[in-house]
mmCIF file of C-alpha atoms in Angstrom:
data_model
loop_
_atom_site.group_PDB
_atom_site.id
_atom_site.type_symbol
_atom_site.label_atom_id
_atom_site.label_comp_id
_atom_site.label_asym_id
_atom_site.label_seq_id
_atom_site.Cartn_x
_atom_site.Cartn_y
_atom_site.Cartn_z
ATOM 1 C CA MET A 1281 104.447 93.018 110.560
ATOM 2 C CA HIS A 1282 107.741 92.801 108.683
ATOM 3 C CA ALA A 1283 108.735 96.322 107.813
ATOM 4 C CA GLY A 1284 111.845 95.445 105.816
ATOM 5 C CA ARG A 1285 112.312 94.559 102.173
ATOM 6 C CA LYS A 1286 111.792 90.784 102.666
ATOM 7 C CA TYR A 1287 112.560 87.792 104.822
ATOM 8 C CA THR A 1288 115.863 86.299 103.759
ATOM 9 C CA PHE A 1289 116.274 82.664 102.660
ATOM 10 C CA PHE A 1290 118.471 82.097 105.699
ATOM 11 C CA GLU A 1291 115.670 83.352 108.019
ATOM 12 C CA PHE A 1292 113.233 80.901 106.305
ATOM 13 C CA ILE A 1293 115.638 78.026 106.800
ATOM 14 C CA LEU A 1294 116.296 79.033 110.437
ATOM 15 C CA TRP A 1295 112.539 79.453 111.075
ATOM 16 C CA THR A 1296 111.645 76.000 109.580
ATOM 17 C CA ARG A 1297 114.719 74.107 110.687
ATOM 18 C CA ARG A 1298 112.761 71.885 113.076
ATOM 19 C CA ASP A 1299 110.637 70.905 110.136
ATOM 20 C CA LEU A 1300 113.750 70.228 108.107
ATOM 21 C CA TYR A 1301 115.039 67.880 110.783
ATOM 22 C CA ARG A 1302 111.779 65.917 110.610
ATOM 23 C CA LEU A 1303 111.721 65.934 106.809
ATOM 24 C CA THR A 1304 115.331 64.717 106.651
ATOM 25 C CA ILE A 1305 114.599 61.763 108.955
ATOM 26 C CA LEU A 1306 111.538 60.871 106.812
ATOM 27 C CA ALA A 1307 113.730 60.887 103.679
ATOM 28 C CA VAL A 1308 116.728 59.065 105.080
ATOM 29 C CA ILE A 1309 114.980 56.070 106.647
ATOM 30 C CA PRO A 1310 113.300 54.648 103.489
ATOM 31 C CA THR A 1311 116.412 55.376 101.398
ATOM 32 C CA ILE A 1312 118.661 53.366 103.793
ATOM 33 C CA LEU A 1313 116.203 50.523 104.071
ATOM 34 C CA TYR A 1314 115.799 50.374 100.317
ATOM 35 C CA HIS A 1315 119.539 50.462 99.550
ATOM 36 C CA PHE A 1316 121.177 48.529 102.354
ATOM 37 C CA CYS A 1317 118.422 46.229 103.482
ATOM 38 C CA GLY A 1318 116.970 45.396 100.102
ATOM 39 C CA PHE A 1319 113.460 46.520 101.062
ATOM 40 C CA THR A 1320 112.454 47.196 97.469
ATOM 41 C CA PHE A 1321 108.813 46.800 98.370
ATOM 42 C CA LEU A 1322 109.015 50.259 100.005
ATOM 43 C CA SER A 1323 109.060 51.834 96.639
ATOM 44 C CA ILE A 1324 105.591 52.928 95.499
ATOM 45 C CA SER A 1325 104.287 54.414 92.257
ATOM 46 C CA TRP A 1326 104.737 58.166 91.975
ATOM 47 C CA VAL A 1327 101.234 58.593 90.316
ATOM 48 C CA PRO A 1328 99.141 58.369 93.528
ATOM 49 C CA VAL A 1329 101.628 60.562 95.393
ATOM 50 C CA ALA A 1330 101.478 63.143 92.655
ATOM 51 C CA LEU A 1331 97.714 63.098 92.775
ATOM 52 C CA LEU A 1332 97.785 63.577 96.525
ATOM 53 C CA GLY A 1333 100.279 66.441 96.013
ATOM 54 C CA THR A 1334 97.812 68.124 93.649
ATOM 55 C CA ALA A 1335 95.039 67.915 96.208
ATOM 56 C CA VAL A 1336 97.447 69.188 98.924
ATOM 57 C CA SER A 1337 98.481 72.160 96.751
ATOM 58 C CA PHE A 1338 94.815 73.124 96.240
ATOM 59 C CA ILE A 1339 93.871 72.914 99.917
ATOM 60 C CA ILE A 1340 97.019 74.760 101.023
ATOM 61 C CA GLY A 1341 96.330 77.430 98.420
ATOM 62 C CA PHE A 1342 92.802 77.765 99.704
ATOM 63 C CA LYS A 1343 94.092 78.029 103.258
ATOM 64 C CA ASN A 1344 96.718 80.624 102.368
ATOM 65 C CA ASN A 1345 94.160 82.718 100.455
ATOM 66 C CA ALA A 1346 91.736 82.627 103.436
ATOM 67 C CA SER A 1347 94.507 83.490 105.831
ATOM 68 C CA TYR A 1348 95.615 86.429 103.786
ATOM 69 C CA SER A 1349 91.969 87.619 103.653
ATOM 70 C CA ARG A 1350 91.801 87.572 107.426
ATOM 71 C CA LEU A 1351 95.074 89.525 107.682
ATOM 72 C CA TRP A 1352 94.045 92.134 105.116
ATOM 73 C CA GLU A 1353 90.587 92.594 106.669
ATOM 74 C CA ALA A 1354 92.270 93.128 110.078
ATOM 75 C CA ARG A 1355 94.489 95.840 108.508
ATOM 76 C CA GLN A 1356 91.459 97.459 106.916
ATOM 77 C CA ILE A 1357 89.687 97.534 110.234
ATOM 78 C CA TYR A 1358 92.521 99.346 111.881
ATOM 79 C CA GLY A 1359 92.780 101.688 108.844
ATOM 80 C CA GLY A 1360 89.176 102.566 109.537
ATOM 81 C CA ILE A 1361 89.943 103.202 113.176
ATOM 82 C CA ILE A 1362 92.678 105.612 112.112
ATOM 83 C CA ASN A 1363 90.406 107.592 109.810
ATOM 84 C CA ILE A 1364 87.396 107.880 112.193
ATOM 85 C CA SER A 1365 89.637 108.650 115.157
ATOM 86 C CA ARG A 1366 91.035 111.714 113.404
ATOM 87 C CA ALA A 1367 87.568 112.833 112.317
ATOM 88 C CA PHE A 1368 86.226 112.268 115.825
ATOM 89 C CA GLY A 1369 89.075 114.272 117.358
ATOM 90 C CA VAL A 1370 88.534 117.224 114.972
ATOM 91 C CA MET A 1371 84.788 117.262 115.629
ATOM 92 C CA ILE A 1372 85.245 117.261 119.414
ATOM 93 C CA ARG A 1373 87.851 119.979 119.307
ATOM 94 C CA ASP A 1374 85.908 122.235 116.927
ATOM 95 C CA PHE A 1375 82.478 121.707 118.398
ATOM 96 C CA LEU A 1376 83.645 122.604 121.910
ATOM 97 C CA GLU A 1377 86.278 125.180 121.057
ATOM 98 C CA SER A 1378 83.734 128.081 120.995
ATOM 99 C CA LYS A 1379 82.463 126.912 124.426
ATOM 100 C CA ASP A 1380 85.868 127.110 126.017
ATOM 101 C CA LYS A 1381 85.704 123.420 127.048
ATOM 102 C CA SER A 1382 89.383 122.626 126.533
ATOM 103 C CA ILE A 1383 89.470 120.465 129.690
ATOM 104 C CA GLU A 1384 86.554 118.359 128.549
ATOM 105 C CA VAL A 1385 88.047 118.035 125.089
ATOM 106 C CA LYS A 1386 91.236 116.705 126.703
ATOM 107 C CA VAL A 1387 89.246 114.277 128.828
ATOM 108 C CA ILE A 1388 87.480 112.890 125.735
ATOM 109 C CA PHE A 1389 90.711 112.617 123.766
ATOM 110 C CA TYR A 1390 92.541 110.833 126.559
ATOM 111 C CA ARG A 1391 89.620 108.496 127.135
ATOM 112 C CA HIS A 1392 89.911 107.604 123.449
ATOM 113 C CA PHE A 1393 93.534 106.755 123.924
ATOM 114 C CA ALA A 1394 92.448 104.514 126.804
ATOM 115 C CA TRP A 1395 89.922 102.845 124.432
ATOM 116 C CA LEU A 1396 92.706 102.182 121.864
ATOM 117 C CA THR A 1397 94.888 100.770 124.724
ATOM 118 C CA ALA A 1398 92.190 98.480 126.081
ATOM 119 C CA LEU A 1399 91.312 97.254 122.646
ATOM 120 C CA ARG A 1400 94.795 96.307 121.638
ATOM 121 C CA PHE A 1401 95.413 94.556 125.020
ATOM 122 C CA GLN A 1402 92.174 92.514 124.493
ATOM 123 C CA LEU A 1403 93.259 91.628 120.937
ATOM 124 C CA ARG A 1404 96.670 90.342 122.170
ATOM 125 C CA GLU A 1405 95.080 87.969 124.652
ATOM 126 C CA PRO A 1406 95.958 84.347 123.760
ATOM 127 C CA ARG A 1407 93.508 81.915 122.300
ATOM 128 C CA ALA A 1408 93.770 78.127 122.179
ATOM 129 C CA TRP A 1409 94.062 77.963 118.421
ATOM 130 C CA GLU A 1410 96.720 80.667 118.026
ATOM 131 C CA ASN A 1411 100.376 79.829 117.164
ATOM 132 C CA MET A 1412 102.437 81.975 119.507
ATOM 133 C CA ASP A 1413 103.374 78.920 121.586
ATOM 134 C CA ASP A 1414 104.865 77.209 118.485
ATOM 135 C CA PRO A 1415 108.596 76.871 119.097
ATOM 136 C CA ARG A 1416 109.516 78.622 115.876
ATOM 137 C CA ASN A 1417 107.391 81.632 116.784
ATOM 138 C CA VAL A 1418 108.578 81.666 120.353
ATOM 139 C CA GLU A 1419 112.147 81.755 119.140
ATOM 140 C CA TYR A 1420 111.556 84.455 116.561
ATOM 141 C CA SER A 1421 109.641 86.609 118.947
ATOM 142 C CA ARG A 1422 112.955 87.286 120.764
ATOM 143 C CA ASN A 1423 113.776 89.644 117.960
ATOM 144 C CA TYR A 1424 111.095 92.108 119.014
ATOM 145 C CA HIS A 1425 108.983 92.980 122.037
ATOM 146 C CA ILE A 1426 105.250 92.876 122.419
ATOM 147 C CA ALA A 1427 104.198 95.793 124.533
ATOM 148 C CA GLU A 1428 100.886 94.111 125.554
ATOM 149 C CA LYS A 1429 102.867 91.188 126.976
ATOM 150 C CA ILE A 1430 105.260 93.387 128.981
ATOM 151 C CA ASP A 1431 103.181 96.385 130.096
ATOM 152 C CA LYS A 1432 100.398 96.197 132.663
ATOM 153 C CA LEU A 1433 97.005 97.372 131.398
ATOM 154 C CA GLU A 1434 96.058 99.203 134.541
ATOM 155 C CA GLU A 1435 99.399 101.165 134.563
ATOM 156 C CA VAL A 1436 98.865 102.255 130.949
ATOM 157 C CA LEU A 1437 95.247 103.206 131.407
ATOM 158 C CA ALA A 1438 96.180 105.217 134.487
ATOM 159 C CA LYS A 1439 97.920 107.715 132.219
ATOM 160 C CA TYR A 1440 94.675 108.452 130.436
ATOM 161 C CA LEU A 1441 91.832 108.112 132.921
ATOM 162 C CA SER A 1442 90.781 109.692 136.191
ATOM 163 C CA ALA A 1443 91.073 107.530 139.270
ATOM 164 C CA ASP A 1444 87.287 107.025 139.353
ATOM 165 C CA GLU A 1445 87.013 105.967 135.736
ATOM 166 C CA LEU A 1446 90.036 103.704 136.019
ATOM 167 C CA SER A 1447 88.543 101.885 138.989
ATOM 168 C CA TYR A 1448 85.205 101.535 137.203
ATOM 169 C CA VAL A 1449 86.720 100.229 133.974
ATOM 170 C CA LEU A 1450 89.062 97.701 135.616
ATOM 171 C CA THR A 1451 85.961 95.945 137.066
ATOM 172 C CA LYS A 1452 84.596 95.355 133.607
ATOM 173 C CA LYS A 1453 85.126 92.283 131.423
ATOM 174 C CA ASN A 1454 85.186 94.092 128.024
ATOM 175 C CA LYS A 1455 86.968 97.302 129.015
ATOM 176 C CA ALA A 1456 87.103 98.724 125.510
ATOM 177 C CA THR A 1457 83.304 98.521 125.213
ATOM 178 C CA GLN A 1458 82.749 100.277 128.558
ATOM 179 C CA LEU A 1459 85.239 103.016 127.732
ATOM 180 C CA MET A 1460 83.329 103.852 124.579
ATOM 181 C CA ALA A 1461 80.077 103.815 126.591
ATOM 182 C CA LEU A 1462 81.638 106.400 128.853
ATOM 183 C CA GLN A 1463 82.420 108.481 125.795
ATOM 184 C CA SER A 1464 78.764 108.288 124.720
ATOM 185 C CA SER A 1465 77.535 109.290 128.164
ATOM 186 C CA HIS A 1466 79.874 112.274 128.249
ATOM 187 C CA ILE A 1467 78.743 113.436 124.802
ATOM 188 C CA ASN A 1468 75.108 113.067 125.821
ATOM 189 C CA ARG A 1469 75.754 115.171 128.889
ATOM 190 C CA LEU A 1470 77.343 117.878 126.731
ATOM 191 C CA PHE A 1471 74.196 117.914 124.604
ATOM 192 C CA ALA A 1472 71.923 118.069 127.688
ATOM 193 C CA SER A 1473 73.859 121.069 128.971
ATOM 194 C CA GLY A 1474 73.545 122.839 125.631
ATOM 195 C CA ASN A 1475 77.243 122.632 124.643
ATOM 196 C CA ILE A 1476 76.537 120.840 121.360
ATOM 197 C CA SER A 1477 73.647 120.946 118.937
ATOM 198 C CA ASP A 1478 71.408 118.195 117.733
ATOM 199 C CA LEU A 1479 73.381 117.793 114.544
ATOM 200 C CA GLN A 1480 76.670 117.738 116.377
ATOM 201 C CA LEU A 1481 75.373 115.116 118.747
ATOM 202 C CA GLN A 1482 74.301 112.943 115.803
ATOM 203 C CA SER A 1483 77.751 113.256 114.142
ATOM 204 C CA LEU A 1484 79.575 112.338 117.280
ATOM 205 C CA GLN A 1485 77.243 109.411 118.064
ATOM 206 C CA ASN A 1486 77.603 108.123 114.541
ATOM 207 C CA ALA A 1487 81.419 108.165 115.093
ATOM 208 C CA ILE A 1488 80.992 106.125 118.239
ATOM 209 C CA THR A 1489 78.836 103.637 116.243
ATOM 210 C CA VAL A 1490 81.679 103.313 113.769
ATOM 211 C CA PHE A 1491 84.130 102.704 116.658
ATOM 212 C CA TYR A 1492 81.875 99.927 117.981
ATOM 213 C CA ASP A 1493 81.576 98.490 114.504
ATOM 214 C CA ASN A 1494 85.282 98.310 113.942
ATOM 215 C CA GLN A 1495 85.843 96.943 117.420
ATOM 216 C CA GLY A 1496 83.271 94.180 116.692
ATOM 217 C CA LYS A 1497 84.900 93.311 113.400
ATOM 218 C CA ALA A 1498 88.285 93.007 115.116
ATOM 219 C CA GLU A 1499 86.769 90.903 117.912
ATOM 220 C CA ARG A 1500 85.183 88.580 115.281
ATOM 221 C CA ILE A 1501 88.549 87.916 113.678
ATOM 222 C CA LYS A 1502 90.124 87.419 117.060
ATOM 223 C CA ASN A 1503 87.502 85.102 118.472
ATOM 224 C CA PHE A 1504 86.633 83.040 115.383
ATOM 225 C CA PRO A 1505 89.604 81.002 114.096
ATOM 226 C CA TYR A 1506 90.239 79.860 110.528
ATOM 227 C CA PRO A 1507 87.673 76.944 110.508
ATOM 228 C CA ARG A 1508 89.210 73.993 112.325
ATOM 229 C CA HIS A 1509 87.881 71.355 109.920
ATOM 230 C CA PHE A 1510 89.663 72.956 106.940
ATOM 231 C CA SER A 1511 92.765 73.498 108.972
ATOM 232 C CA SER A 1512 92.761 69.904 110.254
ATOM 233 C CA ILE A 1513 92.269 68.253 106.840
ATOM 234 C CA ALA A 1514 94.988 70.478 105.323
ATOM 235 C CA THR A 1515 97.376 69.283 108.038
ATOM 236 C CA ILE A 1516 96.430 65.642 107.747
ATOM 237 C CA MET A 1517 96.761 65.589 103.933
ATOM 238 C CA LEU A 1518 100.073 67.509 104.074
ATOM 239 C CA ASN A 1519 101.582 65.127 106.598
ATOM 240 C CA LEU A 1520 100.455 62.176 104.549
ATOM 241 C CA PHE A 1521 101.970 63.623 101.385
ATOM 242 C CA VAL A 1522 105.220 64.522 103.208
ATOM 243 C CA PHE A 1523 105.481 60.927 104.487
ATOM 244 C CA LEU A 1524 104.870 59.337 101.075
ATOM 245 C CA VAL A 1525 107.091 61.502 98.916
ATOM 246 C CA PRO A 1526 110.407 59.705 99.707
ATOM 247 C CA TYR A 1527 108.775 56.306 98.968
ATOM 248 C CA GLY A 1528 107.371 57.555 95.713
ATOM 249 C CA LEU A 1529 110.741 58.807 94.474
ATOM 250 C CA LEU A 1530 112.785 55.697 95.427
ATOM 251 C CA ASN A 1531 112.435 53.702 92.246
ATOM 252 C CA ASP A 1532 112.848 56.682 89.914
ATOM 253 C CA PHE A 1533 116.144 57.712 91.493
ATOM 254 C CA ASN A 1534 117.375 54.118 91.674
ATOM 255 C CA LYS A 1535 116.845 53.741 87.939
ATOM 256 C CA LEU A 1536 118.423 57.089 87.249
ATOM 257 C CA GLY A 1537 121.948 55.818 87.485
ATOM 258 C CA ASN A 1538 121.486 52.641 85.426
ATOM 259 C CA GLY A 1539 124.297 52.304 82.922
ATOM 260 C CA THR A 1540 126.129 55.369 84.199
ATOM 261 C CA LEU A 1541 129.028 56.025 86.486
ATOM 262 C CA ILE A 1542 126.599 56.799 89.327
ATOM 263 C CA GLU A 1543 124.876 53.442 89.111
ATOM 264 C CA GLY A 1544 124.190 52.204 92.619
ATOM 265 C CA TYR A 1545 124.716 55.751 94.029
ATOM 266 C CA SER A 1546 121.868 57.715 92.398
ATOM 267 C CA ILE A 1547 119.485 56.419 94.996
ATOM 268 C CA TRP A 1548 121.025 58.875 97.455
ATOM 269 C CA LEU A 1549 119.629 61.707 95.402
ATOM 270 C CA ASN A 1550 116.301 60.672 96.850
ATOM 271 C CA ILE A 1551 117.170 62.300 100.098
ATOM 272 C CA PRO A 1552 117.879 65.930 99.008
ATOM 273 C CA PHE A 1553 115.150 66.020 96.422
ATOM 274 C CA ALA A 1554 112.543 64.540 98.762
ATOM 275 C CA ILE A 1555 113.577 67.104 101.432
ATOM 276 C CA LEU A 1556 113.345 69.955 98.944
ATOM 277 C CA LEU A 1557 109.900 68.956 97.610
ATOM 278 C CA THR A 1558 108.368 68.336 101.064
ATOM 279 C CA TRP A 1559 110.002 71.513 102.507
ATOM 280 C CA VAL A 1560 108.380 73.625 99.831
ATOM 281 C CA PHE A 1561 104.892 72.292 100.624
ATOM 282 C CA ASN A 1562 105.452 72.442 104.385
ATOM 283 C CA SER A 1563 106.787 76.020 104.274
ATOM 284 C CA LEU A 1564 103.739 77.188 102.252
ATOM 285 C CA ASP A 1565 101.501 75.743 104.944
ATOM 286 C CA VAL A 1566 103.325 77.251 107.907
ATOM 287 C CA VAL A 1567 103.402 80.641 106.179
ATOM 288 C CA GLY A 1568 99.589 80.516 105.762
ATOM 289 C CA GLU A 1569 99.219 79.463 109.362
ATOM 290 C CA SER A 1570 101.308 82.331 110.583
ATOM 291 C CA SER A 1571 98.951 84.801 108.896
ATOM 292 C CA SER A 1572 95.665 83.331 110.043
ATOM 293 C CA ASN A 1573 95.536 85.074 113.421
ATOM 294 C CA PRO A 1574 96.483 88.722 112.729
ATOM 295 C CA PHE A 1575 96.283 89.960 116.348
ATOM 296 C CA GLU A 1576 98.165 87.246 118.302
ATOM 297 C CA GLY A 1577 101.588 88.970 118.491
ATOM 298 C CA ASN A 1578 103.213 87.158 115.599
ATOM 299 C CA ALA A 1579 105.883 88.809 113.503
ATOM 300 C CA ASN A 1580 103.386 88.956 110.587
ATOM 301 C CA ASP A 1581 100.533 90.569 112.607
ATOM 302 C CA VAL A 1582 98.800 93.857 111.965
ATOM 303 C CA PRO A 1583 100.895 96.422 113.881
ATOM 304 C CA ILE A 1584 98.110 97.582 116.201
ATOM 305 C CA THR A 1585 100.461 98.965 118.792
ATOM 306 C CA ASN A 1586 102.130 101.174 116.223
ATOM 307 C CA ILE A 1587 98.772 102.273 114.777
ATOM 308 C CA SER A 1588 97.404 103.080 118.236
ATOM 309 C CA ARG A 1589 100.480 105.225 118.993
ATOM 310 C CA THR A 1590 100.143 107.009 115.607
ATOM 311 C CA ILE A 1591 96.538 107.934 116.342
ATOM 312 C CA GLU A 1592 97.572 109.228 119.841
ATOM 313 C CA ILE A 1593 100.281 111.364 118.327
ATOM 314 C CA ASP A 1594 97.933 112.861 115.727
ATOM 315 C CA MET A 1595 95.213 113.609 118.248
ATOM 316 C CA ARG A 1596 97.531 115.048 120.882
ATOM 317 C CA ASP A 1597 98.953 117.223 118.102
ATOM 318 C CA MET A 1598 95.371 118.543 117.545
ATOM 319 C CA LEU A 1599 95.533 119.751 121.161
ATOM 320 C CA ASP A 1600 98.806 121.582 120.382
ATOM 321 C CA GLU A 1601 100.620 119.484 122.930
ATOM 322 C CA THR A 1602 104.398 119.572 122.521
ATOM 323 C CA ASP A 1603 105.358 116.602 124.757
ATOM 324 C CA LEU A 1604 104.294 113.955 122.177
ATOM 325 C CA PRO A 1605 105.131 110.263 122.694
ATOM 326 C CA PRO A 1606 107.714 108.850 120.296
ATOM 327 C CA ALA A 1607 106.591 106.904 117.238
ATOM 328 C CA ILE A 1608 107.106 103.115 117.514
ATOM 329 C CA THR A 1609 109.848 101.897 115.207
ATOM 330 C CA PRO A 1610 110.663 98.429 113.975
ATOM 331 C CA GLU A 1611 112.895 96.097 115.936
ATOM 332 C CA HIS A 1612 114.855 93.835 113.572
ATOM 333 C CA ASN A 1613 112.450 94.912 110.834
ATOM 334 C CA ILE A 1614 109.394 93.840 112.913
ATOM 335 C CA LEU A 1615 106.791 96.438 113.749
ATOM 336 C CA MET A 1616 104.191 95.609 116.388
#
């Protein structure tokens, strides 16, 4: 996510410059043909273009609202993971403290860090509908690094798991699910050996249920895109509108200079104003698109790497460890 005050206008221009090149070409061609070649038939009434623009504004607004909802839900999911992780850690520590089970407490804590790691790696896996291969996003991603694209999962998990558990988990397709299953088995063994009571077992299993619930919600957002039919029709209508705008403005700007000193030259105003109008609509669309997949590694994603590190620091602090990992800080105002 962007952790600064705001994106600058220059950043927006740089980010959308490829679109600006396309929009400029679409505005220049009909203007030249109209002015130099006498193709006055290229001019069309502004009324149908304006009506189409109204429809485009509605569907882009709908798309942006839905994209923001997906982003905000993803942030709420990880907010829930933060809260239940702290509660889970306190319960494990306090329930087993009187039993002098500090080693087992640490094993459960570190297995939880492994679960957070496996989950964030899974959520960063690419999907066909995501936008990280878009040239504008590829270029901007050079301003920050995505840990899940650089680190190797097995090496990170090795810091938290025993050799046997690591070997077992690496054979599984959904590693996060199996890690939480190991937590459940461990807790049930503690109950069977009399180290925790019925009520304590229920509290801990309820926490595991919440972890699974939040994982499932995150996977739903990851694996179910913004509906393709809505996305497709928005793109088609936007491209049609962008194409027609320069033709709809031709006659108006040509007449603008009649009887004035700029007569014969006012037609050239069609180019900057057409670019400006179409750039606004196009930029609104790409902003919504950049928010629709909140786990892909985009600069506007939920910072799951940072959140996972925050949870780890808090829980290791509960163990009174002093060698805590450093907090993750923004790179060029981008926090992952």
